[in-house]
Short mmCIF file of C-alpha atoms in Angstrom, two decimals:
data_model
loop_
_atom_site.label_atom_id
_atom_site.label_comp_id
_atom_site.label_asym_id
_atom_site.label_seq_id
_atom_site.Cartn_x
_atom_site.Cartn_y
_atom_site.Cartn_z
CA UNK T 14 2.79 3.79 20.57
CA UNK T 15 4.57 2.52 17.49
CA UNK T 16 5.51 4.77 14.60
CA UNK T 17 7.91 4.87 11.69
CA UNK T 18 9.58 7.88 10.10
CA UNK T 19 11.17 7.77 6.69
CA UNK T 20 13.66 10.56 6.72
CA UNK T 21 13.84 11.24 2.99
CA UNK T 22 10.91 11.58 0.63
CA UNK T 23 13.17 11.44 -2.45
CA UNK T 24 16.61 9.94 -2.98
CA UNK T 25 18.62 10.08 -6.21
CA UNK T 26 21.66 7.91 -6.87
CA UNK T 27 23.70 7.07 -9.93
CA UNK T 28 23.59 3.56 -11.30
CA UNK T 29 26.29 1.44 -9.67
CA UNK T 30 26.55 3.56 -6.52
CA UNK T 31 25.30 2.58 -3.04
CA UNK T 32 21.74 3.12 -1.91
CA UNK T 33 20.74 4.21 1.59
CA UNK T 34 17.07 4.68 2.51
CA UNK T 35 16.53 5.72 6.10
CA UNK T 36 13.84 4.61 8.52
CA UNK T 37 13.56 5.38 12.23
CA UNK T 38 10.99 3.70 14.41
CA UNK T 39 9.43 4.37 17.75
CA UNK T 40 8.27 1.50 19.90
CA UNK T 41 8.12 0.58 23.55
CA UNK T 42 9.38 -2.90 22.72
CA UNK T 43 11.47 -4.54 20.05
CA UNK T 44 9.13 -4.62 17.09
CA UNK T 45 8.98 -6.43 13.81
CA UNK T 46 9.88 -4.18 10.91
CA UNK T 47 9.38 -4.53 7.19
CA UNK T 48 10.58 -2.88 4.00
CA UNK T 49 8.35 -2.99 0.94
CA UNK T 50 8.97 -1.81 -2.61
CA UNK T 51 6.34 -0.51 -5.01
CA UNK T 52 7.05 -0.09 -8.69
CA UNK T 53 4.82 2.31 -10.66
CA UNK T 54 1.19 1.20 -10.84
CA UNK T 55 1.95 -2.03 -9.00
CA UNK T 56 1.19 -3.42 -5.56
CA UNK T 57 3.68 -3.53 -2.70
CA UNK T 58 6.22 -6.33 -2.60
CA UNK T 59 8.03 -7.43 0.55
CA UNK T 60 11.78 -6.78 0.34
CA UNK T 61 12.75 -8.00 3.78
CA UNK T 62 11.60 -8.27 7.38
CA UNK T 63 13.15 -8.12 10.81
CA UNK T 64 11.70 -10.29 13.56
CA UNK T 65 14.54 -10.25 16.17
CA UNK T 66 16.27 -13.39 14.91
CA UNK T 67 19.23 -11.43 13.49
CA UNK T 68 19.93 -7.71 13.37
CA UNK T 69 21.26 -7.78 9.81
CA UNK T 70 18.55 -8.90 7.45
CA UNK T 71 19.10 -9.81 3.82
CA UNK T 72 16.29 -9.41 1.37
CA UNK T 73 15.57 -9.81 -2.29
CA UNK T 74 17.36 -8.06 -5.16
CA UNK T 75 20.53 -7.47 -3.11
CA UNK T 76 18.93 -5.27 -0.46
CA UNK T 77 19.67 -5.57 3.23
CA UNK T 78 18.77 -3.70 6.40
CA UNK T 79 20.27 -3.49 9.85
CA UNK T 80 18.19 -3.19 12.99
CA UNK T 81 19.94 -0.86 15.46
CA UNK T 82 18.10 -0.68 18.73
CA UNK T 83 20.38 1.99 20.19
CA UNK T 84 19.60 4.28 17.24
CA UNK T 85 16.00 3.07 16.74
CA UNK T 86 16.81 2.70 13.07
CA UNK T 87 16.19 0.18 10.32
CA UNK T 88 17.90 1.64 7.27
CA UNK T 89 17.74 -0.10 3.90
CA UNK T 90 20.92 -0.43 1.87
CA UNK T 91 22.19 -1.86 -1.38
CA UNK T 92 25.84 -1.79 -2.46
CA UNK T 93 25.19 -0.98 -6.11
CA UNK T 94 22.03 0.56 -7.54
CA UNK T 95 20.45 -0.78 -10.69
CA UNK T 96 18.03 1.06 -12.95
CA UNK T 97 15.33 -1.44 -12.02
CA UNK T 98 15.57 -0.32 -8.37
CA UNK T 99 13.79 2.92 -9.24
CA UNK T 100 10.58 2.69 -7.20
CA UNK T 101 8.96 3.81 -3.97
CA UNK T 102 10.03 2.14 -0.74
CA UNK T 103 8.00 1.86 2.44
CA UNK T 104 9.10 1.08 5.98
CA UNK T 105 6.32 -0.65 7.96
CA UNK T 106 5.75 -1.74 11.56
CA UNK T 107 2.82 -3.77 12.94
CA UNK T 108 0.72 -1.84 15.41
CA UNK T 109 0.97 -3.93 18.56
CA UNK T 110 -2.25 -5.23 20.03
CA UNK T 111 -4.18 -4.60 16.82
CA UNK T 112 -4.51 -6.02 13.36
CA UNK T 113 -3.12 -2.89 11.82
CA UNK T 114 0.17 -1.89 10.27
CA UNK T 115 1.80 1.52 10.37
CA UNK T 116 3.32 2.69 7.07
CA UNK T 117 6.00 5.26 6.60
CA UNK T 118 5.32 8.01 4.11
CA UNK T 119 7.55 6.39 1.51
CA UNK T 120 10.86 7.23 -0.16
CA UNK T 121 10.96 7.54 -3.91
CA UNK T 122 14.26 6.27 -5.27
CA UNK T 123 15.51 7.61 -8.57
CA UNK T 124 18.42 5.92 -10.31
CA UNK T 125 20.37 8.00 -12.78
CA UNK T 126 22.13 6.45 -15.76
CA UNK X 29 3.96 -18.39 -2.94
CA UNK X 30 1.11 -16.29 -1.61
CA UNK X 31 -1.00 -14.81 -4.29
CA UNK X 32 -3.42 -11.94 -3.85
CA UNK X 33 -5.46 -11.05 -6.89
CA UNK X 34 -7.75 -8.12 -7.54
CA UNK X 35 -10.57 -8.26 -10.02
CA UNK X 36 -9.55 -5.28 -12.12
CA UNK X 37 -6.35 -3.36 -12.74
CA UNK X 38 -8.12 -0.32 -14.11
CA UNK X 39 -11.73 0.73 -13.66
CA UNK X 40 -13.69 3.75 -14.82
CA UNK X 41 -17.07 4.44 -13.24
CA UNK X 42 -19.56 7.27 -13.22
CA UNK X 43 -20.58 9.32 -10.22
CA UNK X 44 -23.38 7.63 -8.30
CA UNK X 45 -22.66 4.12 -9.54
CA UNK X 46 -22.29 1.23 -7.11
CA UNK X 47 -18.80 -0.20 -7.45
CA UNK X 48 -17.49 -3.57 -6.35
CA UNK X 49 -13.79 -4.26 -5.96
CA UNK X 50 -12.96 -7.90 -5.39
CA UNK X 51 -9.90 -9.39 -3.74
CA UNK X 52 -8.99 -13.06 -3.47
CA UNK X 53 -6.08 -14.66 -1.61
CA UNK X 54 -4.99 -18.26 -1.84
CA UNK X 55 -3.05 -18.81 1.39
CA UNK X 56 -5.82 -19.24 3.95
CA UNK X 57 -4.95 -15.96 5.65
CA UNK X 58 -7.20 -14.80 8.46
CA UNK X 59 -6.63 -11.08 7.93
CA UNK X 60 -7.53 -9.09 4.86
CA UNK X 61 -7.25 -5.36 4.30
CA UNK X 62 -8.36 -2.64 1.93
CA UNK X 63 -6.24 0.48 1.52
CA UNK X 64 -6.37 3.46 -0.73
CA UNK X 65 -3.22 5.18 -1.87
CA UNK X 66 -3.10 8.80 -2.92
CA UNK X 67 -0.12 11.01 -3.77
CA UNK X 68 1.14 12.80 -0.69
CA UNK X 69 -1.18 10.87 1.63
CA UNK X 70 0.44 7.45 1.55
CA UNK X 71 -1.53 4.29 2.29
CA UNK X 72 -4.68 4.73 4.32
CA UNK X 73 -6.63 1.83 5.77
CA UNK X 74 -10.29 1.71 4.76
CA UNK X 75 -11.46 -1.54 6.33
CA UNK X 76 -10.00 -4.79 7.51
CA UNK X 77 -11.37 -8.21 8.31
CA UNK X 78 -9.92 -10.71 10.75
CA UNK X 79 -12.27 -13.57 9.98
CA UNK X 80 -15.24 -14.51 7.84
CA UNK X 81 -18.08 -12.05 8.37
CA UNK X 82 -15.92 -10.05 10.79
CA UNK X 83 -14.84 -6.54 9.88
CA UNK X 84 -13.58 -3.40 11.48
CA UNK X 85 -13.41 0.14 10.25
CA UNK X 86 -10.05 1.52 9.41
CA UNK X 87 -9.04 5.15 9.31
CA UNK X 88 -11.23 6.30 6.40
CA UNK X 89 -14.34 4.07 6.14
CA UNK X 90 -16.79 6.78 5.10
CA UNK X 91 -18.41 6.05 1.75
CA UNK X 92 -17.27 2.42 1.74
CA UNK X 93 -18.54 -0.91 2.98
CA UNK X 94 -17.05 -4.40 2.83
CA UNK X 95 -18.14 -8.00 2.64
CA UNK X 96 -16.36 -11.18 3.61
CA UNK X 97 -18.55 -14.21 3.10
CA UNK X 98 -15.67 -16.61 2.44
CA UNK X 99 -12.22 -16.64 3.99
CA UNK X 100 -10.41 -16.14 0.71
CA UNK X 101 -12.50 -13.26 -0.63
CA UNK X 102 -12.84 -9.68 0.62
CA UNK X 103 -14.93 -7.20 -1.31
CA UNK X 104 -14.88 -3.43 -1.11
CA UNK X 105 -18.10 -1.67 -2.05
CA UNK X 106 -18.54 1.95 -2.98
CA UNK X 107 -22.25 2.44 -2.44
CA UNK X 108 -22.44 5.60 -4.56
CA UNK X 109 -19.17 6.45 -6.19
CA UNK X 110 -17.95 10.03 -6.01
CA UNK X 111 -15.08 11.79 -7.75
CA UNK X 112 -13.13 12.03 -4.49
CA UNK X 113 -12.97 8.24 -4.47
CA UNK X 114 -10.75 8.27 -7.54
CA UNK X 115 -7.66 6.51 -6.24
CA UNK X 116 -5.46 3.44 -6.27
CA UNK X 117 -7.01 0.68 -4.17
CA UNK X 118 -4.79 -2.00 -2.69
CA UNK X 119 -5.89 -5.24 -1.09
CA UNK X 120 -3.64 -7.17 1.29
CA UNK X 121 -3.77 -10.31 3.40
CA UNK X 122 -1.79 -11.65 6.32
CA UNK X 123 -1.69 -14.16 9.10
CA UNK X 124 -2.52 -12.60 12.49
CA UNK X 125 -0.23 -9.63 13.21
CA UNK X 126 0.42 -10.87 16.74
CA UNK X 127 2.77 -13.36 15.13
CA UNK X 128 4.67 -10.55 13.37
CA UNK X 129 3.59 -11.64 9.95
CA UNK X 130 3.96 -9.49 6.90
CA UNK X 131 1.19 -8.43 4.57
CA UNK X 132 0.93 -9.66 1.01
CA UNK X 133 -0.46 -7.17 -1.47
CA UNK X 134 -2.43 -7.48 -4.66
CA UNK X 135 -1.47 -5.55 -7.81
CA UNK X 136 -3.92 -2.75 -7.11
CA UNK X 137 -6.98 -1.35 -8.85
CA UNK X 138 -6.76 2.14 -10.23
CA UNK X 139 -10.29 3.51 -10.03
CA UNK X 140 -11.37 6.64 -11.83
CA UNK X 141 -14.77 8.13 -11.04
CA UNK X 142 -16.00 10.64 -13.60
#
């Protein structure tokens, strides 16, 4: 059965420093994986998605993620944090054979001035 | 660009009222979803619909019903609102998940039941 685990519920970084948000997945096959961002009192916005075309995926706002099958990971990174990156981030995998999606518990990113 | 709109950003209702939350998408997506989001509990699926007039219960359907009479519109109904239904409600749409398609979310409706 598919699942995703976001390893950190909160991450704090200083503005201008790198961001790393961690996501591990469990799946019996190579899944699709998504990262979404949610700013306060807003809906979720797709940052990027992996669909097996390339293991390094570039998304919006300078974010990227690397699919590592050997580590069952799909960590989200950004070289330099900006104040506007402060938000909650969700790692998501479709639940195979159903219409459903499995959401991680979210990582709240705080960016310090 | 896919657009998913929700009828209200903020809503305040009284206990026992019937509440309608409307969601409209403009990309001809087959699938539509209603979630609620609560602190510490993440996103929980209430109902989803994979076609007009077709629906399936999600993980927490109790106290809710849905309606999908047209492909672009998916309504969530709280038959008799209760205070424990105070929450952020998010609507989403997607092409069939078998094709590994992402969901597109609306801006959310923050519902307060007093």
